[in-house]
Amino acid sequence: MGFGRLLRFFCVLSLGLGLTSVAWTPTAQSQQPAAVSATQTLHVSAVPVRGAAPLKESIAYAVIALDGKKRGQLVAEHIGPSLKVDLPKGRYRISAIYGSAESKADVVLDKEPLFHQAIFNSGGISMELIPYFGAKPIQDDLEWIVWTFGKDSSGNRWEVARSVGPTSQFTLPQGYYVVTAKHHDAVAKHTIEVTAGIDYNYTINLNAGTMRIYSTVAEGAQPDSTIIWKVYPYGSDGSGEPLVTKAPGEDTLLLPEGRYLLVGHNGGKQIQKEIEVVSGKKSS
């Protein structure tokens, strides 16, 4: 049987049996595997100490690439309780800042979304200042400074944080610190402890008193308002850096309790007097 007759026979047979043929041509889509995403999601939250509830306050987040085309560059930043961002897979450094506490960690973003928790090991302190024992807290703006507890090789402490106001609140890494609070001429210094996950409230006693200072040329005469007053530590010879300098016309001192050397300058003349300040008392 020739090829043409065989082909006609096959077609007749197919129609007689009710068979149909369907042509199938492979497509580009069927030949390709499912596409794999080149990015992945990074989730970051923060806690003051391991096991604590996530913080709801604003955290400053920053993400830096450690490899790829953007190595060493900032690729994401956000201020808020948490961070969620899609990034190319790779290695990253996550930095989170909460008050004066900071957390850093290197992570790898790969096949699955990554959930990272920044742990600060930090605690909170709130402070107020009273002028002397039994007095109400001072409501004036105060200069609060937190210093390192330890000193460097030169004998100096380093400033950690600063604020201005009647009260102060700081978030700090666990450890010991020295806090100073300045009110007029007086500076209070106090050592504090910060424990991770715990908030402390401190009332610092300035232990100060006030003294009116003046000089007259004769008894009953008006005070001389041209004198520049300087206060030195007790036992000083009146030279070097003074504790306090009062401009002409400023006649009231507020100092921590103790003894001091008071020096008045008027032209080429000098007046010296030892004074004693008593906490909670006014004197002249």
XYZ file of N, CA and C in Angstrom, residues 64-172:
327
model
N 22.796 48.696 57.047
C 23.934 48.906 56.146
C 24.283 47.593 55.459
N 24.458 47.645 54.153
C 24.814 46.438 53.391
C 26.270 46.068 53.669
N 26.513 44.768 53.846
C 27.879 44.286 54.087
C 28.475 43.586 52.878
N 27.672 43.392 51.825
C 28.194 42.817 50.590
C 27.356 43.324 49.423
N 27.676 42.846 48.227
C 26.937 43.272 47.041
C 27.384 44.632 46.524
N 26.627 45.155 45.559
C 26.982 46.417 44.908
C 26.918 47.607 45.868
N 26.091 47.511 46.911
C 25.936 48.627 47.847
C 26.665 48.385 49.160
N 27.727 47.607 49.101
C 28.492 47.307 50.309
C 28.948 48.592 51.005
N 28.685 48.657 52.311
C 29.078 49.819 53.098
C 28.105 50.979 53.040
N 27.024 50.843 52.281
C 26.059 51.934 52.132
C 24.826 51.706 53.013
N 24.224 52.819 53.420
C 22.955 52.767 54.148
C 21.851 52.406 53.161
N 21.153 51.298 53.408
C 20.126 50.842 52.465
C 18.714 50.985 53.039
N 18.605 51.235 54.336
C 17.277 51.434 54.935
C 17.436 52.160 56.257
N 16.495 53.025 56.584
C 16.469 53.699 57.884
C 15.017 54.023 58.223
N 14.733 54.061 59.521
C 13.356 54.287 59.953
C 13.351 54.683 61.419
N 12.414 55.557 61.791
C 12.204 55.916 63.193
C 10.799 55.474 63.577
N 10.707 54.591 64.533
C 9.424 54.042 64.960
C 9.651 52.836 65.851
N 8.589 52.218 66.351
C 8.750 51.048 67.219
C 9.405 49.856 66.524
N 9.155 49.693 65.214
C 9.699 48.546 64.495
C 10.020 48.935 63.056
N 10.734 48.031 62.384
C 11.149 48.249 60.990
C 10.762 47.043 60.156
N 10.195 47.284 58.961
C 9.901 46.232 57.998
C 10.329 46.740 56.632
N 11.213 45.979 55.961
C 11.728 46.434 54.674
C 12.107 45.219 53.825
N 11.879 45.317 52.510
C 12.305 44.291 51.557
C 13.666 44.675 51.000
N 14.617 43.748 51.063
C 15.982 44.008 50.619
C 16.508 42.838 49.794
N 17.477 43.101 48.917
C 18.128 41.987 48.220
C 18.773 41.039 49.222
N 18.761 39.767 48.898
C 19.369 38.792 49.791
C 20.851 39.096 49.957
N 21.330 38.904 51.194
C 22.726 39.194 51.462
C 22.968 39.443 52.936
N 24.130 39.996 53.259
C 24.533 40.261 54.637
C 24.323 41.742 54.960
N 23.828 42.006 56.175
C 23.523 43.382 56.585
C 23.909 43.597 58.052
N 24.183 44.835 58.377
C 24.401 45.240 59.766
C 23.226 46.111 60.202
N 22.552 45.696 61.278
C 21.400 46.429 61.803
C 21.831 47.226 63.025
N 21.570 48.522 63.006
C 21.857 49.396 64.139
C 20.546 49.969 64.652
N 20.355 49.926 65.970
C 19.150 50.479 66.588
C 19.573 51.339 67.778
N 19.028 52.552 67.867
C 19.376 53.483 68.941
C 18.112 53.853 69.694
N 18.198 53.721 71.028
C 17.081 54.021 71.918
C 17.626 54.865 73.062
N 17.341 56.173 73.040
C 17.952 57.063 74.018
C 19.454 57.078 73.824
N 20.200 56.753 74.877
C 21.659 56.667 74.773
C 22.132 55.220 74.669
N 21.197 54.286 74.486
C 21.538 52.867 74.341
C 21.532 52.491 72.862
N 22.442 51.601 72.481
C 22.559 51.197 71.076
C 22.729 49.685 70.976
N 22.146 49.110 69.936
C 22.279 47.688 69.652
C 22.735 47.522 68.208
N 23.738 46.656 67.993
C 24.225 46.366 66.640
C 24.295 44.862 66.449
N 23.946 44.407 65.241
C 24.009 42.980 64.932
C 24.166 42.791 63.437
N 24.954 41.775 63.042
C 25.097 41.395 61.641
C 24.181 40.214 61.361
N 23.425 40.291 60.266
C 22.463 39.246 59.927
C 22.617 38.862 58.458
N 22.043 37.695 58.112
C 22.031 37.208 56.732
C 20.590 37.064 56.284
N 20.225 37.724 55.211
C 18.891 37.652 54.629
C 18.947 36.649 53.480
N 18.188 35.529 53.617
C 18.322 34.455 52.634
C 16.962 33.966 52.163
N 16.654 32.692 52.342
C 15.471 32.078 51.738
C 14.167 32.468 52.432
N 14.209 32.685 53.739
C 13.005 32.974 54.493
C 13.029 34.403 55.028
N 11.848 34.997 55.290
C 11.821 36.316 55.943
C 12.562 36.240 57.280
N 13.276 37.296 57.621
C 14.086 37.304 58.840
C 13.442 38.207 59.888
N 13.260 37.653 61.091
C 12.724 38.411 62.218
C 13.856 38.605 63.228
N 14.302 39.860 63.367
C 15.421 40.167 64.268
C 14.932 41.047 65.415
N 15.461 40.806 66.608
C 15.096 41.600 67.782
C 16.343 42.284 68.326
N 16.311 43.604 68.355
C 17.421 44.377 68.913
C 17.285 44.399 70.435
N 18.340 44.009 71.139
C 18.330 43.964 72.599
C 19.279 45.036 73.120
N 18.757 45.968 73.907
C 19.558 47.109 74.348
C 20.255 46.881 75.690
N 19.734 45.960 76.508
C 20.255 45.805 77.873
C 20.312 47.164 78.567
N 19.203 47.883 78.511
C 19.146 49.253 79.004
C 18.101 49.403 80.106
N 18.214 50.499 80.833
C 17.241 50.855 81.851
C 16.967 52.349 81.773
N 15.947 52.798 82.481
C 15.573 54.210 82.450
C 15.782 54.870 83.800
N 16.122 56.144 83.780
C 16.231 56.924 85.007
C 15.466 58.231 84.832
N 14.758 58.633 85.889
C 14.080 59.928 85.941
C 14.612 60.650 87.166
N 14.891 61.953 87.023
C 15.515 62.695 88.116
C 14.863 64.043 88.325
N 14.815 64.441 89.590
C 14.395 65.782 89.973
C 15.377 66.291 91.022
N 15.383 67.601 91.227
C 16.363 68.223 92.115
C 15.664 69.046 93.184
N 16.069 68.858 94.444
C 15.573 69.704 95.524
C 16.730 70.575 96.025
N 16.471 71.837 96.436
C 17.564 72.717 96.860
C 18.169 72.301 98.197
N 17.345 71.733 99.089
C 17.812 71.253 100.393
C 16.778 70.273 100.929
N 17.150 69.540 101.955
C 16.288 68.495 102.481
C 14.961 69.077 102.965
N 13.852 68.475 102.525
C 12.530 68.914 102.917
C 11.898 69.913 101.976
N 12.655 70.454 101.037
C 12.123 71.444 100.097
C 11.425 70.755 98.929
N 10.602 71.509 98.209
C 9.934 70.995 97.024
C 10.916 70.979 95.844
N 10.674 70.120 94.863
C 11.564 70.068 93.695
C 11.641 71.417 92.978
N 12.803 71.730 92.477
C 13.033 72.971 91.731
C 12.307 72.899 90.398
N 11.600 73.974 90.047
C 10.816 74.005 88.815
C 11.501 74.785 87.696
N 12.668 75.354 87.978
C 13.411 76.079 86.942
C 14.061 75.079 85.987
N 14.432 75.567 84.813
C 15.194 74.733 83.886
C 16.586 74.478 84.459
N 16.962 73.224 84.488
C 18.260 72.810 85.008
C 19.066 72.178 83.885
N 20.365 72.211 84.027
C 21.248 71.556 83.059
C 21.679 70.203 83.639
N 21.145 69.136 83.043
C 21.460 67.782 83.479
C 22.492 67.168 82.539
N 23.544 66.585 83.101
C 24.559 65.916 82.284
C 24.872 64.562 82.905
N 24.876 63.524 82.071
C 25.274 62.178 82.500
C 26.698 61.936 82.011
N 27.563 61.506 82.934
C 28.981 61.269 82.640
C 29.305 59.791 82.855
N 30.367 59.333 82.186
C 30.867 57.989 82.460
C 31.318 57.911 83.915
N 31.137 56.750 84.521
C 31.581 56.568 85.900
C 33.108 56.504 85.958
N 33.693 55.771 85.037
C 35.144 55.659 84.995
C 35.786 56.851 84.297
N 37.047 57.067 84.581
C 37.800 58.165 83.985
C 38.817 57.622 82.984
N 39.182 58.466 82.022
C 40.172 58.050 81.039
C 41.582 58.220 81.611
N 42.579 57.989 80.776
C 43.969 58.045 81.236
C 44.382 59.439 81.699
N 43.624 60.453 81.273
C 43.920 61.827 81.692
C 43.142 62.239 82.934
N 42.341 61.299 83.461
C 41.566 61.596 84.655
C 40.247 62.286 84.381
N 39.790 62.250 83.136
C 38.548 62.930 82.768
C 37.423 61.939 82.520
N 36.208 62.365 82.844
C 35.009 61.608 82.493
C 34.472 62.109 81.160
N 33.753 61.246 80.440
C 33.186 61.598 79.152
C 31.686 61.797 79.278
N 31.188 62.817 78.574
C 29.748 63.074 78.584
C 29.012 61.994 77.800
N 27.929 61.474 78.395
C 27.125 60.432 77.765
C 25.822 61.002 77.214
N 25.170 61.860 77.989
C 23.887 62.440 77.575
C 23.679 63.754 78.308
N 22.772 64.578 77.751
C 22.516 65.904 78.322
C 21.068 66.294 78.053
N 20.467 67.032 78.987
C 19.125 67.576 78.773
C 18.961 68.828 79.618
N 17.948 69.628 79.272
C 17.644 70.855 80.006
C 16.163 70.832 80.370
N 15.850 71.079 81.634
C 14.466 71.092 82.083
C 14.404 70.901 83.588
N 13.244 71.091 84.197
C 13.101 70.881 85.640
C 13.398 69.444 86.063
N 13.040 68.496 85.193
C 13.329 67.089 85.434
C 14.045 66.521 84.211
N 14.526 65.308 84.342
C 15.222 64.680 83.211
C 14.876 63.207 83.151
N 14.863 62.670 81.941
C 14.664 61.239 81.713
C 15.721 60.770 80.718
N 16.402 59.692 81.076
C 17.427 59.143 80.201
C 17.245 57.635 80.083
N 17.532 57.103 78.896
C 17.631 55.665 78.692
C 19.098 55.350 78.461
N 19.663 54.473 79.313
C 21.103 54.240 79.304
C 21.410 52.753 79.355
